[in-house]
Amino acid sequence: MAEARPSPKVSDEVRQTTCYMCACRCGINVHLQDGKVKYIEGNRDHPVNRGVLCAKGSAGIMQVTAPSRLRKPLKRVGPRGSGEFREISWDEAMSTAVGWLTELHETAPHKLAFFTGRDQSQSFTSLWAQHFGTPNYAAHGGFCSVNMAAGGIYTMGGAFWEFGQPDWEHTKLFMLFGVAEDHDSNPIKMGLGRIKARGAKVIGVNPVRSGYNAVADEWVGITPGTDGLFILSLVHELMKAGKIDLEYLAQFTNAPVLVDKETGLFLRDEDDRPLVVDRRSGALTAFDRKGVRPSLSATHDGHRTVMALMAEKYLDPQYAPEAVAERCGISADRIRAIAAELARVAFDEAIVLDRAWTDFRGDTHDRMIGRPVSMHAMRGISAHSNGFQTCRALHILQILLGTVETPGGFRFKPPYPKPVEAHPTPHGHGRPGRPLEGPHLGFPRGPEDLQINEDGSPKRIDKAFSWEHPMSVHGMMHMVISNAHAQDPYPIDTLFMYMANMSWNSSMNTSGVIEMLTARNDDGGYRIPRIIYSDAYSSEMVAYADLILPDTTYLERHDCISLLDRPICEADGAADAIRWPVIEPDRDVRGFQSVLIELGARVGLPGFLNADGSHKWKDYADYIVNHERKPGIGPLAGFRGADGDKVGRGEVNPDQLDKYIENGGFFLHHLPDEAAYFKPWNMAYQDWAVDLGLFDTPQPYLFQLYSEPMRKFQRAAEGHGDRQPPEHLRDRIRTAFQPLPDWQQPLEDAAVDHDEYPLHALTQRPMHMYHSWGSQNAWLRQITNVNKLFLPGKLWQEKGFEDGDWAYVTSVHGKIKVPVARMDGQNENTVWTWNAIGKRRGAWALGEDAPEADQGFLLNYLINELLPPGGDGLRWSNSDPITGQAAWFDLRVRVDKAPPGGPSEPAHAAILSPVGQGPSNVAYGEEF
C-alpha cells in the first residue's frame, strides 16, 4: 500500500494585508516562504470578503513576480514613443524632477498638470497638488463613473458601490443596472449567493448577458443609452398607479418643499431653510420644525410643491411604456410587469423591525418600516453623455419606492450619507509659490463656484468646472492630453501622471493620443514639453514619458484606504485598512506616495515642511500616522490616542500601523442597532458620526428630488445673475440642466447617421481582470489572452459570419479589424468586447507574437474625446455636458466581413521595452 503523502509545506509565515488586484480592497493572507510569496488566500476575519477571494486576488503572486516590473528610474534618450531609455540613479531622477517642478511652483504652477489613475490615495495626491498651487489635478473618476458618484451625492447624499450597498439580509428583489463584473465583485457575488439562497429575485438590466446578468432570474437586454428613459417609464407607471411611499416622501425628501413660481428656486425662511406647508395646520413652516407633517400637494400664493411638479412631468404620456418601448428595446408589457413587481415587493412584502429611533425633528418612531427592494448600478449607465440624469433618475426611482436607508433597501456606508453642503466647493488658481485655498475637486452649488477667469475662460487645462461642464466633480482626465496638445485654454509645461495608461486603453482614442504625445512645435520641441510618469510596470505609457519614477507593487509598499478617501466600510460600520510591505522590493524602486513626499519637501511646498524648513514626513508611512486633517483626525480612524484606545478622534499614536498589522490590516467600528437605518435623519447615527469625526455637528438633510443647484445653472443660461454662460452654450445648459431628471438622446448617438452606423458598441472588463495589469498576469492570461467582438445572432446570420471569421468595425472616428464570435445573450443592435486585453508589441515584457498583440484589440480606436463636427465650426468634448463624464458607451459602428486571419488592426509597430522580454517560465521554490 502506497505511503500517504501529506500536503507540502506552503509557508514559513503568513502576513495579512489588503488586496489590490481590483478595487474591492479584500483582506488577504499572504503566505511567505524564504521571504518570497508562495500563496495568497482570503482573510476570513475581514469585513469586505470574509475569506472569499477571486481569481484575481489569488493571482496577485504573479503581479509581484511579473517580468514587466520596472527596475530603476529611467530617462528618455530616444524620441518619444521609441522606448529608448537609460537607467539612472534615484538621485538623478529626483534632482531632475525637482528642477523641473521647482521653477513651475515658484513662477507658473498652472503649467503643471498632475493627474492620477486608479490609485487609492487621492486624499494625499490631492493635498500634494493643492500645496503645489496648480489648478490642474484630478484622478480618473471623470474617465470612469463620475456620473454615478455625482448623481447620487447631488440627489441623496451618496451612491452605489463605495458609498453604499444593498441590505443583503432583508432584500427580496434586487435590480442591477449596467454592472460589469470587475468592480466590487466579491461582495456582490457573496450578496447574490445570500439572497438567491433565500429565494429573492434578481433582475439584471444590461445590453449584455454576462456575469451577474447571466445568473439573474430575469435579464432585460436594454438598448445602450436608454436606461434613463426606461427608468422614467417605471416612474410613470408607479406614479400612475399610486404605488409610491407618500409618508417617506413627505418626511425625508424635498417633495413637499415649495418652489417659487417665478424663479424655480425653493421658498426659504430668514434662516435660509426650505419651506413646506404643514398639512395639519395649513401653516407655512420650515421643513425641519418638530412635529411638522409636510403636505405633498399644498400650494401657497401659486407656488407649488416639488411633488406637484414631478407629477406633472412624469405622468406625461411621453414616458408611458408604449412611448419608450421601441427605443429602449423592451416591450411595453414588460415595462409594466417590472413596475408592478417593484410595487408588489415594496408595499405588499414590507418589512417591519421593532426598533425605535428618533429623527432630526425630534420625533420618535417605535419601529422601522422597510421596502425590501434594492438596486445597484455602475459604469454601464454612467459612461454616457446623458448619464448624470440617468443616475439621478435611478435614485429617484428608489426614493419614490421608499427603499433608500430602510430595511431591505439600499444602505449607505460611512462616511456617507452626507449632503452636498458637507462637501467642499472646487478651488483653482492661487498665487505662485502658495497653496490653493482649498481642494481642487468639489461640488458646485451654482455658477459662483465655477473655476473660470473674469472673461469666462476655464482656469483648468481639462476645462472642468467651466461652462462647458459646470459640475465635473471628478475632473476630466480624458481631456488633459487633448487640451494640452491644442494649448487650449493655455499651454502647459509638465504633464505628471501616475498609473494612468493614457497612450493605450485609458484614453478615448489611442492613435490620436499617441500622436498628441509625440507632436512637436515648429521649433522642434514637443508640444507637451515634459512628461513625468510613475508606474510599477512597463506599460504602453512608459514609452511616451521623459522621466520614469518606478513604483513598487502593492505587496511592497504602504497604502492607506482611508475614511478621508475611499474606505472599506460596510453599512453596519465604519472600516478602513492599510497595505504594508509584506515583502521587500528586489529592484531599485520606491513607493510613489513616498516619492511625492520627498518631491514636495525638496520643491518647498509649504505643507510638506516644518517651520524650521526640515521635512515634515520622511515617507508615506510617516504621513499616514502623523498627518492630521484637523486636530485629532487623521487618515486612519482606528487605534488613535497615545494608548491606541480611541476611535475616529484622538491624538497621534506612533504605533498605529503596528496595531493595524496586528489586527489583520484593517479596523472596524460597528454602528449601534438604533443607528443602522434611516441614517440621513436618524439622530443616533448623526451623533455616532460626530463622535467618529465624520462631521463636527449633525448633518441631517432631505433627499433632493428637485436639484436647486441645477436650476441655478439653468437660470444663468436664461439670463439671470452676474455669471452667465457664453451665447453658444446657453441652449445646451437650458436643456441639460433640468432640475427634475429627464432623458436626452446621447450626444454622439444624435450626431451620426444611424443608417450608416446602425449598431451600438460597448466594452466591459471581465471579472477575472482589472486595470491593464490583468493580461500580463501569467495565471490570468490562461483564462483570457485574446478578445473577440461578440455579435448578436441576428447580425451574425445577416452578414454570413462563420466561426473563425474576422470583421472590419467602422465608426465615424476610425476603423479596426478584429476577430468575431457569436453571442445570442445580448441586445440585438449591440456588439461588445472585453476591455484592455489587447496589448502593444514590446509592452508588458510580452513577446512580440503574444496573442494579446496579435489577436487582442481595443475599441478605443473607434472612440474620440471629441464629438463629430456639428456644423457650428466647433468640436465639443464627447462627455456629459453636466459632469464631463467620458461618454465611452455612446459609440455607434458598422460591422462588415473582413479577409480571414490576423493580426488585429491597427497594428502599431513594436516599442523597445526597458525591461526586455520576459522568460518563457517564471518559477521559484521547491518542486512537488
mmCIF file with all atom_site columns, N, CA and C in Angstrom, residues 220 280 384 575 642 767 907:
data_model
loop_
_atom_site.group_PDB
_atom_site.id
_atom_site.type_symbol
_atom_site.label_atom_id
_atom_site.label_alt_id
_atom_site.label_comp_id
_atom_site.label_asym_id
_atom_site.label_entity_id
_atom_site.label_seq_id
_atom_site.pdbx_PDB_ins_code
_atom_site.Cartn_x
_atom_site.Cartn_y
_atom_site.Cartn_z
_atom_site.occupancy
_atom_site.B_iso_or_equiv
_atom_site.pdbx_formal_charge
_atom_site.auth_seq_id
_atom_site.auth_comp_id
_atom_site.auth_asym_id
_atom_site.auth_atom_id
_atom_site.pdbx_PDB_model_num
ATOM 1  N N  . VAL A 1 220 ? -32.883 41.869 -18.695 1.00 0.00 ? 220 VAL A N  1
ATOM 2  C CA . VAL A 1 220 ? -33.503 42.890 -19.538 1.00 0.00 ? 220 VAL A CA 1
ATOM 3  C C  . VAL A 1 220 ? -32.402 43.439 -20.446 1.00 0.00 ? 220 VAL A C  1
ATOM 4  N N  . ARG A 1 280 ? -51.470 69.635 8.706   1.00 0.00 ? 280 ARG A N  1
ATOM 5  C CA . ARG A 1 280 ? -52.462 69.680 9.782   1.00 0.00 ? 280 ARG A CA 1
ATOM 6  C C  . ARG A 1 280 ? -52.916 71.108 10.074  1.00 0.00 ? 280 ARG A C  1
ATOM 7  N N  . HIS A 1 384 ? -22.249 57.517 -20.335 1.00 0.00 ? 384 HIS A N  1
ATOM 8  C CA . HIS A 1 384 ? -22.995 58.072 -21.463 1.00 0.00 ? 384 HIS A CA 1
ATOM 9  C C  . HIS A 1 384 ? -23.079 59.585 -21.276 1.00 0.00 ? 384 HIS A C  1
ATOM 10 N N  . ALA A 1 575 ? -15.070 51.305 8.560   1.00 0.00 ? 575 ALA A N  1
ATOM 11 C CA . ALA A 1 575 ? -13.875 50.474 8.484   1.00 0.00 ? 575 ALA A CA 1
ATOM 12 C C  . ALA A 1 575 ? -12.862 51.135 7.562   1.00 0.00 ? 575 ALA A C  1
ATOM 13 N N  . ALA A 1 642 ? -2.631  58.014 22.497  1.00 0.00 ? 642 ALA A N  1
ATOM 14 C CA . ALA A 1 642 ? -1.325  57.523 22.939  1.00 0.00 ? 642 ALA A CA 1
ATOM 15 C C  . ALA A 1 642 ? -1.337  56.036 23.233  1.00 0.00 ? 642 ALA A C  1
ATOM 16 N N  . MET A 1 767 ? -14.561 39.737 -15.256 1.00 0.00 ? 767 MET A N  1
ATOM 17 C CA . MET A 1 767 ? -14.489 39.562 -13.816 1.00 0.00 ? 767 MET A CA 1
ATOM 18 C C  . MET A 1 767 ? -13.083 39.196 -13.348 1.00 0.00 ? 767 MET A C  1
ATOM 19 N N  . ALA A 1 907 ? -2.190  47.864 -36.246 1.00 0.00 ? 907 ALA A N  1
ATOM 20 C CA . ALA A 1 907 ? -1.109  47.137 -35.586 1.00 0.00 ? 907 ALA A CA 1
ATOM 21 C C  . ALA A 1 907 ? 0.075   48.086 -35.465 1.00 0.00 ? 907 ALA A C  1
#
